[in-house]
Amino acid sequence: TRGSMLPIKNIQGDILVGMKKNKERFVFFHINDASRFKDVLKTYAPANITSVATLVSPAPLQPLAFVNVAFSRTGLSTLGVKDNLGDNAFNAGQFADAEGLGDDTGVWESAFKGTHIHGVFLIGSDQDEFLQTYTHDLNALFGSSLSVEYTLDAAARPGPEAGHEHFGFLDGISNPAVTGFDSPSPGQSLVPAGVILTGHTGDTTPRPRWAKDGSFMVFRKLKQLVPEFRKWTLDNAIQNKAGNLTVEEGAEYLGARMMGRWKSGAPIDIASEDDDPALGADPHRNNNFNYAHPGSSLASDQTHCPFSAHTRKLNPRADQAGTDTPNHAIRAGTPYGAELSDVEAASNTSQIDRGLAFVMYQSNIGNGFQFQQLAWANTENFPPFKNVTPGIEPIIGRGSPRVATGFDPHDQAKTYTMPDFVVSNGGEYFFVPSISAISDIIAA
Ligand code: HEM
């Protein structure tokens, strides 16, 4: 159930509910003429920027396409908005963070190198036609006051893969519920609004008053090496208790133990031996687990879920006993790139650029995205106090070499050295202002 204790007409929609559209276009821009840009934004924003209230309204009231807008530090400064928003990562920009994140900037999209990107429009729609119209309108209205530096088209995968990321796993299942907006479903964490929204209870950073009802958005273009991931799981296929899995099934089982969920979304902490698609699809059950099991020890039991699994590293639940509330964030990414080609499948080698247009919202990038990536995914001894060193998180963890344990339920200390399955092509840190702040401050 969704309430409206929060000023949802003033909050940009993607932050709390995601665009929930089949297609999403990211238009990254540089501002050439600040005063002309502001003049256009003044009328464009009230007519087009989609709020949470609009996104949760009944279908007939929905626009044909949704638009959100976010600005980088250099973008705000270019527009004459010099106030310090109090976020170090945002202030420095993502390029300055590349080395710390373990990125190879040699494979970053050139548009993201440096601090040249001033902002991004997010356009979401179920139909290409409206994406085109909205993009066209944007270009016509803003004209040469901006230059489009980079465009990324993301889209739900076709047919039954809709909602699944490119490795094949159902995504978008577990996000924190936000106090005053939604009530948690079983097992879902509940965070104070200020963990996601700036200027709300739980956000302790001093900020200018106009920054209320905003959020920081982390954007990352994360390339996924899909045939390489498939090949690696086949080469390292594991066995279940009964010892009756084919190599193909053992690869699926390994993948599920690396991700923490089966491709159907069923959590392996509950469905630890076999996939359970009905569980994966049931929102009242598919998040209702916390890695603790009566009669077995949190410090040593990996029969249900490896310590290093993606979902466990990035939301440790009982492993952290509720002390990690500020480290939650809302994910709203969408896959980009075409489906696997026959040539790629046959050669086990990626040729097409595909991956995740990763989007994460939080009131504090250091507590949210950076903490999850650095203190959790990349840290070998996280979760702490285990009988076996978990190693890095296998999907997105950075390390050299990339080593993790826990995948083989029969030999939980066995170490796996993994190639990269995800490669960062860079991104930027943005602030997503409230709708009133766009008119009253940014376009003023
Ligand atoms: C959950 C895939 C990158 C943080 C998930 C899930 C999948 C997935 C399939 C399970 C679905 C769900 O629980 O909603 C991926 C892929 C990535 C990626 C393919 C890269 C291409 C990241 C990054 C972070 C992250 C970079 C943060 C630094 C999370 C979190 C959860 C999650 C917090 C929810 C865990 C939970 O609450 O149980 N991801 N992810 N992911 N991911 Fe990722």
Coordinates of C-alpha atoms in Angstrom, one line a residue, residues 142-415:
F142 CA 16.6 23.4 -25.8
G143 CA 18.3 23.7 -29.2
S144 CA 22.0 24.7 -29.0
S145 CA 21.7 25.8 -25.3
L146 CA 22.8 22.2 -24.7
S147 CA 24.8 19.5 -26.5
V148 CA 23.8 15.9 -26.2
E149 CA 27.1 14.2 -25.3
Y150 CA 25.9 10.7 -25.0
T151 CA 22.6 8.7 -25.3
L152 CA 22.0 5.3 -23.8
D153 CA 18.8 3.4 -24.8
A154 CA 17.8 0.8 -22.2
A155 CA 14.8 -1.5 -22.4
A156 CA 13.2 -4.5 -20.8
R157 CA 14.3 -7.7 -22.4
P158 CA 11.9 -9.4 -24.8
G159 CA 9.1 -11.9 -24.0
P160 CA 9.5 -14.0 -20.9
E161 CA 12.9 -12.3 -20.2
A162 CA 11.1 -9.0 -19.4
G163 CA 12.2 -7.9 -15.9
H164 CA 15.3 -10.1 -16.0
E165 CA 18.8 -8.6 -16.4
H166 CA 21.1 -10.0 -19.1
F167 CA 22.6 -12.9 -17.1
G168 CA 19.0 -14.1 -16.9
F169 CA 18.0 -13.3 -13.3
L170 CA 14.8 -11.6 -12.3
D171 CA 15.7 -8.1 -11.0
G172 CA 14.0 -5.3 -9.2
I173 CA 12.6 -7.5 -6.4
S174 CA 14.2 -6.2 -3.3
N175 CA 14.3 -2.4 -2.6
P176 CA 13.8 -0.8 0.7
A177 CA 10.3 0.5 1.6
V178 CA 10.3 4.2 2.5
T179 CA 8.6 5.4 5.7
G180 CA 5.6 7.6 4.9
F181 CA 5.4 6.2 1.4
D182 CA 5.0 2.5 1.3
S183 CA 4.6 -0.2 3.9
P184 CA 7.1 -3.1 3.7
S185 CA 6.1 -6.5 2.3
P186 CA 7.3 -9.5 4.3
G187 CA 11.1 -9.4 4.7
Q188 CA 11.5 -6.0 3.0
S189 CA 13.5 -3.5 4.9
L190 CA 11.9 -0.2 5.9
V191 CA 14.1 2.9 6.0
P192 CA 13.4 6.5 7.2
A193 CA 12.6 8.7 4.2
G194 CA 15.9 10.6 4.8
V195 CA 18.0 7.6 3.8
I196 CA 16.7 8.1 0.2
L197 CA 15.5 11.7 0.2
T198 CA 17.6 14.7 1.1
G199 CA 16.2 16.9 3.9
H200 CA 14.0 14.3 5.4
T201 CA 14.2 12.5 8.8
G202 CA 17.3 10.3 8.7
D203 CA 19.3 12.6 6.5
T204 CA 21.8 14.2 8.9
T205 CA 23.8 16.2 6.4
P206 CA 23.2 20.0 6.5
R207 CA 22.0 21.2 3.1
P208 CA 20.5 24.3 1.6
R209 CA 16.7 24.4 2.2
W210 CA 15.9 24.1 -1.5
A211 CA 17.6 20.7 -1.7
K212 CA 14.7 19.1 0.3
D213 CA 12.8 16.3 -1.6
G214 CA 15.7 15.5 -3.8
S215 CA 18.0 12.5 -4.0
F216 CA 21.5 11.7 -5.3
M217 CA 21.4 9.4 -8.3
V218 CA 24.4 7.2 -9.2
F219 CA 24.5 6.3 -12.8
R220 CA 26.8 3.5 -14.1
K221 CA 27.0 1.9 -17.5
L222 CA 27.8 -1.7 -16.4
K223 CA 28.7 -3.9 -19.4
Q224 CA 27.8 -7.6 -18.8
L225 CA 29.9 -10.4 -20.4
V226 CA 27.0 -12.8 -20.8
P227 CA 28.5 -15.7 -22.8
E228 CA 31.7 -15.5 -20.7
F229 CA 29.5 -15.8 -17.5
R230 CA 27.6 -18.7 -19.0
K231 CA 30.8 -20.5 -20.0
W232 CA 32.4 -20.0 -16.6
T233 CA 29.4 -21.4 -14.7
L234 CA 29.4 -24.4 -17.0
D235 CA 33.2 -25.0 -16.5
N236 CA 32.7 -24.7 -12.7
A237 CA 29.3 -26.4 -12.4
I238 CA 28.6 -27.7 -8.9
Q239 CA 26.6 -30.6 -7.5
N240 CA 23.5 -30.7 -5.2
K241 CA 23.1 -33.0 -2.2
A242 CA 21.7 -35.8 -4.3
G243 CA 24.5 -35.6 -6.8
N244 CA 22.2 -35.9 -9.7
L245 CA 22.6 -32.6 -11.6
T246 CA 23.6 -32.4 -15.2
V247 CA 26.4 -30.0 -16.1
E248 CA 23.8 -27.6 -17.4
E249 CA 21.8 -27.8 -14.1
G250 CA 25.0 -27.5 -12.1
A251 CA 25.8 -24.3 -13.9
E252 CA 22.3 -22.9 -13.1
Y253 CA 22.8 -23.9 -9.5
L254 CA 26.2 -22.2 -9.4
G255 CA 24.8 -19.1 -11.0
A256 CA 22.0 -19.0 -8.4
R257 CA 24.5 -19.4 -5.5
M258 CA 26.6 -16.5 -6.9
M259 CA 23.5 -14.2 -7.3
G260 CA 21.6 -15.4 -4.2
R261 CA 18.5 -16.0 -6.3
W262 CA 17.5 -18.4 -9.0
K263 CA 16.8 -16.9 -12.4
S264 CA 13.1 -17.0 -11.5
G265 CA 13.8 -14.7 -8.5
A266 CA 13.3 -17.4 -5.9
P267 CA 15.8 -16.7 -3.1
I268 CA 18.2 -19.6 -2.6
D269 CA 18.1 -18.9 1.2
I270 CA 14.6 -20.5 1.0
A271 CA 14.8 -22.6 -2.2
S272 CA 18.3 -23.8 -1.5
E273 CA 18.2 -27.0 -3.5
D274 CA 15.8 -26.4 -6.4
D275 CA 14.3 -23.5 -8.2
D276 CA 10.8 -22.6 -7.2
P277 CA 9.3 -20.2 -9.8
A278 CA 6.1 -19.8 -7.9
L279 CA 8.1 -18.5 -4.9
G280 CA 10.1 -16.2 -7.2
A281 CA 6.9 -14.6 -8.5
D282 CA 5.2 -14.1 -5.1
P283 CA 5.9 -10.7 -3.7
H284 CA 4.7 -11.8 -0.3
R285 CA 7.2 -14.6 -0.1
N286 CA 10.1 -13.8 -2.4
N287 CA 11.8 -11.3 0.0
N288 CA 10.9 -13.0 3.2
F289 CA 14.3 -14.4 4.3
N290 CA 17.3 -13.1 6.3
Y291 CA 20.0 -15.8 6.0
A292 CA 19.5 -17.0 9.6
H293 CA 18.2 -20.6 10.1
P294 CA 17.2 -22.2 13.4
G295 CA 19.7 -24.9 14.3
S296 CA 22.5 -23.6 12.1
S297 CA 25.0 -20.9 12.7
L298 CA 25.1 -17.6 10.8
A299 CA 28.9 -17.8 11.3
S300 CA 29.4 -21.0 9.4
D301 CA 26.3 -22.1 7.4
Q302 CA 26.5 -21.6 3.7
T303 CA 24.3 -24.5 2.7
H304 CA 21.5 -22.1 2.1
C305 CA 23.3 -19.1 0.7
P306 CA 27.0 -18.3 0.2
F307 CA 28.4 -15.4 2.3
S308 CA 29.6 -13.9 -0.9
A309 CA 26.4 -14.0 -2.9
H310 CA 25.4 -10.8 -4.7
T311 CA 22.2 -10.3 -2.7
R312 CA 23.8 -11.2 0.6
K313 CA 26.8 -9.0 0.2
L314 CA 24.7 -6.1 -0.9
N315 CA 21.9 -6.5 1.7
P316 CA 23.3 -8.6 4.5
R317 CA 20.1 -8.7 6.5
A318 CA 20.7 -10.8 9.7
D319 CA 24.4 -10.7 9.1
Q320 CA 24.3 -7.0 10.1
A321 CA 21.5 -7.3 12.5
G322 CA 19.8 -4.2 11.4
T323 CA 22.8 -1.8 11.9
D324 CA 23.0 -0.9 8.2
T325 CA 19.9 1.2 7.8
P326 CA 21.8 4.2 6.3
N327 CA 23.4 1.9 3.7
H328 CA 20.2 1.0 1.9
A329 CA 19.4 2.6 -1.4
I330 CA 16.8 2.3 -4.2
R331 CA 17.8 0.6 -7.4
A332 CA 16.1 1.6 -10.7
G333 CA 18.3 0.2 -13.4
T334 CA 17.3 -1.1 -16.8
P335 CA 19.1 -3.5 -19.2
Y336 CA 20.6 -2.1 -22.4
G337 CA 21.8 -3.8 -25.5
A338 CA 20.6 -6.6 -27.8
E339 CA 20.0 -10.3 -26.9
L340 CA 22.8 -12.8 -27.2
S341 CA 23.6 -13.7 -30.9
D342 CA 24.3 -17.2 -32.1
V343 CA 27.9 -16.3 -32.9
E344 CA 28.4 -15.1 -29.3
A345 CA 26.8 -18.1 -27.8
A346 CA 28.9 -20.4 -30.0
S347 CA 32.2 -18.6 -29.4
N348 CA 31.6 -17.8 -25.7
T349 CA 32.7 -14.3 -26.4
S350 CA 30.8 -11.0 -26.2
Q351 CA 30.6 -9.0 -29.4
I352 CA 27.6 -6.8 -28.7
D353 CA 27.6 -4.2 -26.0
R354 CA 25.0 -5.1 -23.4
G355 CA 24.6 -4.7 -19.7
L356 CA 22.8 -2.8 -17.1
A357 CA 22.1 1.0 -17.1
F358 CA 22.6 1.0 -13.3
V359 CA 20.7 3.7 -11.4
M360 CA 20.7 4.0 -7.6
Y361 CA 19.1 6.6 -5.4
Q362 CA 20.2 7.7 -1.9
S363 CA 20.5 10.8 0.2
N364 CA 24.2 10.2 0.7
I365 CA 26.4 8.5 -1.9
G366 CA 29.1 7.6 0.6
N367 CA 26.5 5.7 2.7
G368 CA 24.7 4.2 -0.2
F369 CA 26.3 3.2 -3.5
Q370 CA 30.0 3.7 -2.4
F371 CA 29.5 1.8 0.8
Q372 CA 27.8 -1.1 -0.9
Q373 CA 30.5 -1.3 -3.6
L374 CA 33.5 -0.7 -1.4
A375 CA 32.8 -1.8 2.1
W376 CA 30.7 -4.7 1.1
A377 CA 31.2 -6.0 -2.5
N378 CA 34.9 -5.4 -2.7
T379 CA 35.8 -6.3 0.9
E380 CA 37.0 -9.9 1.3
N381 CA 36.1 -10.1 5.0
F382 CA 32.5 -9.0 4.6
P383 CA 30.2 -10.2 6.1
P384 CA 32.5 -10.3 9.1
F385 CA 32.9 -13.0 11.8
K386 CA 32.6 -16.0 9.4
N387 CA 34.5 -19.2 9.7
V388 CA 35.6 -18.9 6.1
T389 CA 36.8 -15.6 4.4
P390 CA 33.9 -14.8 2.0
G391 CA 36.0 -13.1 -0.6
I392 CA 34.7 -10.5 -3.0
E393 CA 31.2 -10.4 -4.4
P394 CA 31.4 -12.4 -7.6
I395 CA 29.2 -10.4 -10.0
I396 CA 30.4 -6.8 -9.4
G397 CA 33.1 -7.1 -6.7
R398 CA 36.5 -5.7 -7.7
G399 CA 39.7 -7.4 -6.6
S400 CA 42.9 -8.6 -8.1
P401 CA 42.6 -11.4 -8.4
R402 CA 38.8 -11.7 -8.0
V403 CA 38.5 -14.5 -5.5
A404 CA 35.4 -15.7 -3.6
T405 CA 34.4 -18.8 -1.6
G406 CA 31.2 -20.5 -0.6
F407 CA 29.8 -21.5 -4.0
D408 CA 30.2 -25.3 -3.5
P409 CA 27.8 -26.5 -0.8
H410 CA 30.0 -29.6 -0.3
D411 CA 33.2 -27.6 0.1
Q412 CA 32.4 -24.2 1.4
A413 CA 36.0 -23.1 1.8
K414 CA 36.9 -23.8 -1.8
T415 CA 38.2 -20.7 -3.5

